[in-house]
PDB file of C-alpha atoms in Angstrom:
ATOM      1  CA  MET A 679       0.088   0.010  -0.023  1.00 56.00           C
ATOM      2  CA  LYS A 680       2.785   2.478   0.911  1.00 67.00           C
ATOM      3  CA  LYS A 681       4.872   1.557  -1.906  1.00 72.00           C
ATOM      4  CA  THR A 682       2.007   2.319  -4.351  1.00 76.00           C
ATOM      5  CA  ILE A 683       1.383   5.758  -2.822  1.00 73.00           C
ATOM      6  CA  LYS A 684       5.086   6.487  -3.041  1.00 76.00           C
ATOM      7  CA  ASN A 685       4.883   5.415  -6.816  1.00 77.00           C
ATOM      8  CA  ILE A 686       2.047   7.703  -7.279  1.00 77.00           C
ATOM      9  CA  LEU A 687       3.712  10.633  -5.631  1.00 73.00           C
ATOM     10  CA  ILE A 688       6.726  10.018  -7.935  1.00 76.00           C
ATOM     11  CA  VAL A 689       4.690  10.146 -11.099  1.00 77.00           C
ATOM     12  CA  LEU A 690       2.884  13.239  -9.994  1.00 76.00           C
ATOM     13  CA  VAL A 691       6.233  15.093  -9.469  1.00 74.00           C
ATOM     14  CA  VAL A 692       7.400  13.919 -12.765  1.00 76.00           C
ATOM     15  CA  PHE A 693       4.143  14.757 -14.438  1.00 76.00           C
ATOM     16  CA  PHE A 694       4.150  18.365 -12.935  1.00 72.00           C
ATOM     17  CA  VAL A 695       7.873  19.046 -13.959  1.00 70.00           C
ATOM     18  CA  VAL A 696       7.246  17.806 -17.463  1.00 71.00           C
ATOM     19  CA  TYR A 697       4.065  19.903 -17.553  1.00 69.00           C
ATOM     20  CA  SER A 698       6.012  22.982 -16.443  1.00 65.00           C
ATOM     21  CA  LEU A 699       8.808  22.563 -18.919  1.00 61.00           C
ATOM     22  CA  LEU A 700       6.261  21.832 -21.913  1.00 61.00           C
ATOM     23  CA  ILE A 701       3.455  24.147 -21.120  1.00 62.00           C
ATOM     24  CA  LEU A 702       5.036  27.223 -19.486  1.00 58.00           C
ATOM     25  CA  PHE A 703       7.988  27.249 -21.926  1.00 55.00           C
ATOM     26  CA  SER A 704       5.575  27.329 -24.799  1.00 51.00           C
ATOM     27  CA  ILE A 705       3.131  29.847 -23.385  1.00 57.00           C
ATOM     28  CA  ASN A 706       4.614  32.997 -22.112  1.00 57.00           C
ATOM     29  CA  PHE A 707       3.295  33.760 -18.490  1.00 64.00           C
ATOM     30  CA  ALA A 708       4.790  36.851 -17.181  1.00 70.00           C
ATOM     31  CA  ASP A 709       3.621  36.113 -13.708  1.00 79.00           C
ATOM     32  CA  VAL A 710       5.492  32.846 -13.402  1.00 80.00           C
ATOM     33  CA  THR A 711       8.706  34.726 -14.650  1.00 82.00           C
ATOM     34  CA  TRP A 712       8.292  37.661 -12.331  1.00 86.00           C
ATOM     35  CA  ASN A 713       7.834  35.292  -9.545  1.00 88.00           C
ATOM     36  CA  TYR A 714      11.161  33.495 -10.389  1.00 89.00           C
ATOM     37  CA  GLY A 715      12.875  36.721 -10.738  1.00 90.00           C
ATOM     38  CA  MET A 716      11.611  37.882  -7.340  1.00 92.00           C
ATOM     39  CA  SER A 717      12.640  34.713  -5.759  1.00 93.00           C
ATOM     40  CA  HIS A 718      15.992  34.819  -7.434  1.00 93.00           C
ATOM     41  CA  ALA A 719      16.664  38.460  -5.991  1.00 94.00           C
ATOM     42  CA  ILE A 720      15.584  37.272  -2.576  1.00 94.00           C
ATOM     43  CA  ARG A 721      18.258  34.384  -2.970  1.00 94.00           C
ATOM     44  CA  LEU A 722      20.710  36.867  -3.831  1.00 93.00           C
ATOM     45  CA  GLY A 723      19.833  38.825  -0.702  1.00 92.00           C
ATOM     46  CA  GLU A 724      17.806  41.792  -1.952  1.00 93.00           C
ATOM     47  CA  ILE A 725      14.868  42.794   0.390  1.00 92.00           C
ATOM     48  CA  PRO A 726      11.465  43.143  -0.729  1.00 92.00           C
ATOM     49  CA  TYR A 727       9.830  46.541  -0.903  1.00 91.00           C
ATOM     50  CA  LYS A 728      13.155  48.217  -0.629  1.00 90.00           C
ATOM     51  CA  ASP A 729      15.375  46.740  -3.315  1.00 89.00           C
ATOM     52  CA  PHE A 730      12.619  45.692  -5.717  1.00 88.00           C
ATOM     53  CA  ASN A 731       8.958  46.393  -6.026  1.00 87.00           C
ATOM     54  CA  ILE A 732       6.383  43.774  -5.142  1.00 87.00           C
ATOM     55  CA  VAL A 733       2.640  44.177  -5.071  1.00 85.00           C
ATOM     56  CA  MET A 734       1.560  41.007  -3.070  1.00 84.00           C
ATOM     57  CA  THR A 735       3.243  39.745   0.018  1.00 88.00           C
ATOM     58  CA  PRO A 736       6.536  38.046  -0.415  1.00 91.00           C
ATOM     59  CA  LEU A 737       5.739  34.849   1.191  1.00 93.00           C
ATOM     60  CA  TYR A 738       5.651  32.732  -1.938  1.00 92.00           C
ATOM     61  CA  GLN A 739       8.723  34.200  -3.035  1.00 93.00           C
ATOM     62  CA  TYR A 740      10.618  33.552   0.103  1.00 94.00           C
ATOM     63  CA  LEU A 741       9.369  29.870   0.110  1.00 93.00           C
ATOM     64  CA  MET A 742      10.395  29.320  -3.397  1.00 92.00           C
ATOM     65  CA  SER A 743      13.745  31.138  -2.753  1.00 94.00           C
ATOM     66  CA  GLY A 744      14.633  28.254  -0.410  1.00 92.00           C
ATOM     67  CA  PHE A 745      14.471  25.786  -3.430  1.00 92.00           C
ATOM     68  CA  LEU A 746      16.787  28.162  -5.305  1.00 93.00           C
ATOM     69  CA  LEU A 747      19.366  27.846  -2.608  1.00 93.00           C
ATOM     70  CA  ILE A 748      20.078  24.213  -3.845  1.00 92.00           C
ATOM     71  CA  LYS A 749      20.933  25.561  -7.325  1.00 91.00           C
ATOM     72  CA  ASP A 750      19.807  28.866  -8.846  1.00 89.00           C
ATOM     73  CA  SER A 751      17.984  27.852 -11.926  1.00 89.00           C
ATOM     74  CA  TYR A 752      14.474  28.147 -13.463  1.00 86.00           C
ATOM     75  CA  LEU A 753      14.102  24.392 -13.673  1.00 83.00           C
ATOM     76  CA  LEU A 754      14.633  24.001 -10.068  1.00 88.00           C
ATOM     77  CA  PHE A 755      11.965  26.820  -9.316  1.00 89.00           C
ATOM     78  CA  LEU A 756       9.546  24.530 -11.573  1.00 83.00           C
ATOM     79  CA  PHE A 757      10.494  21.509  -9.583  1.00 85.00           C
ATOM     80  CA  GLY A 758       9.936  23.123  -6.269  1.00 89.00           C
ATOM     81  CA  GLN A 759       6.223  24.081  -7.560  1.00 87.00           C
ATOM     82  CA  ALA A 760       5.799  20.469  -8.666  1.00 84.00           C
ATOM     83  CA  ILE A 761       6.771  19.424  -5.066  1.00 87.00           C
ATOM     84  CA  LEU A 762       4.053  21.684  -3.743  1.00 89.00           C
ATOM     85  CA  VAL A 763       1.475  20.710  -6.185  1.00 85.00           C
ATOM     86  CA  THR A 764       2.187  17.092  -5.249  1.00 83.00           C
ATOM     87  CA  LEU A 765       1.780  18.014  -1.668  1.00 88.00           C
ATOM     88  CA  PHE A 766      -1.483  19.586  -2.460  1.00 88.00           C
ATOM     89  CA  PHE A 767      -2.700  16.376  -4.056  1.00 84.00           C
ATOM     90  CA  VAL A 768      -1.424  14.358  -1.051  1.00 85.00           C
ATOM     91  CA  PHE A 769      -3.524  16.528   1.315  1.00 90.00           C
ATOM     92  CA  ILE A 770      -6.336  16.423  -0.905  1.00 87.00           C
ATOM     93  CA  TYR A 771      -6.196  12.645  -1.046  1.00 85.00           C
ATOM     94  CA  LYS A 772      -6.232  12.638   2.958  1.00 87.00           C
ATOM     95  CA  LEU A 773      -9.477  14.614   2.778  1.00 88.00           C
ATOM     96  CA  ILE A 774     -11.549  12.922  -0.055  1.00 86.00           C
ATOM     97  CA  GLY A 775      -9.672   9.606  -0.752  1.00 81.00           C
ATOM     98  CA  ASN A 776      -9.772   8.251  -4.253  1.00 79.00           C
ATOM     99  CA  LYS A 777     -11.929  11.059  -5.505  1.00 81.00           C
ATOM    100  CA  VAL A 778      -8.809  12.973  -6.097  1.00 77.00           C
ATOM    101  CA  LEU A 779      -8.301  11.336  -9.358  1.00 75.00           C
ATOM    102  CA  ILE A 780     -11.518  12.931 -10.612  1.00 78.00           C
ATOM    103  CA  LEU A 781     -10.288  16.378  -9.310  1.00 78.00           C
ATOM    104  CA  LEU A 782      -6.986  16.199 -11.437  1.00 73.00           C
ATOM    105  CA  PRO A 783      -8.953  16.630 -14.893  1.00 73.00           C
ATOM    106  CA  ILE A 784     -11.269  19.417 -13.369  1.00 74.00           C
ATOM    107  CA  ILE A 785      -8.032  21.244 -12.377  1.00 73.00           C
ATOM    108  CA  ALA A 786      -6.388  20.602 -15.576  1.00 67.00           C
ATOM    109  CA  PHE A 787      -9.256  21.851 -17.754  1.00 67.00           C
ATOM    110  CA  PRO A 788      -8.166  25.485 -18.166  1.00 62.00           C
ATOM    111  CA  ARG A 789      -4.588  24.735 -19.208  1.00 59.00           C
ATOM    112  CA  PHE A 790      -3.442  24.204 -15.515  1.00 61.00           C
ATOM    113  CA  PHE A 791      -3.957  27.965 -14.572  1.00 64.00           C
ATOM    114  CA  PHE A 792      -4.878  26.683 -11.052  1.00 71.00           C
ATOM    115  CA  ILE A 793      -1.426  25.241 -10.316  1.00 74.00           C
ATOM    116  CA  LEU A 794       0.653  27.934 -12.074  1.00 77.00           C
ATOM    117  CA  PRO A 795       3.643  28.994  -9.795  1.00 82.00           C
ATOM    118  CA  ASN A 796       2.105  31.934  -8.259  1.00 83.00           C
ATOM    119  CA  TYR A 797       0.689  33.311  -4.818  1.00 85.00           C
ATOM    120  CA  ASN A 798      -2.740  32.333  -5.675  1.00 83.00           C
ATOM    121  CA  PHE A 799      -1.679  28.629  -5.705  1.00 84.00           C
ATOM    122  CA  LEU A 800      -0.147  28.944  -2.397  1.00 89.00           C
ATOM    123  CA  ALA A 801      -3.221  30.463  -0.815  1.00 90.00           C
ATOM    124  CA  VAL A 802      -5.479  27.416  -1.967  1.00 87.00           C
ATOM    125  CA  PHE A 803      -2.771  25.190  -0.737  1.00 89.00           C
ATOM    126  CA  LEU A 804      -2.419  26.633   2.806  1.00 91.00           C
ATOM    127  CA  VAL A 805      -6.281  26.581   3.123  1.00 91.00           C
ATOM    128  CA  ILE A 806      -6.326  22.940   2.204  1.00 88.00           C
ATOM    129  CA  ILE A 807      -3.627  22.270   4.864  1.00 90.00           C
ATOM    130  CA  LEU A 808      -5.937  24.069   7.299  1.00 91.00           C
ATOM    131  CA  LEU A 809      -8.688  21.781   6.477  1.00 84.00           C
TER     132      LEU A 809
END
């Protein structure tokens, strides 16, 4: 049982990394690039609101800059988002069980806008953790 859950988690991480590479590089989402740039700036030691302008709270950028400490690349930024999305589905699985497989196509319908690397995803993720 635990081995199958581990295999499902590995498949989800690989799926979301491949999704990120194929979709986000083919479609220009400026918010994703800006979030990476702000996370990169925080990793370099710049301070939000002082060294660069930011409209939202920098919680997501601080979280993602932790992944950039391993290696400062856009691919690792997307890999960090894939880990967060996988954890999101793990928590949803704990809430609703096997019905999570029905939820994935519903979320995937409008070109995965729901799980793009931005602050909106983090807000929904934190709500699911609280539930």
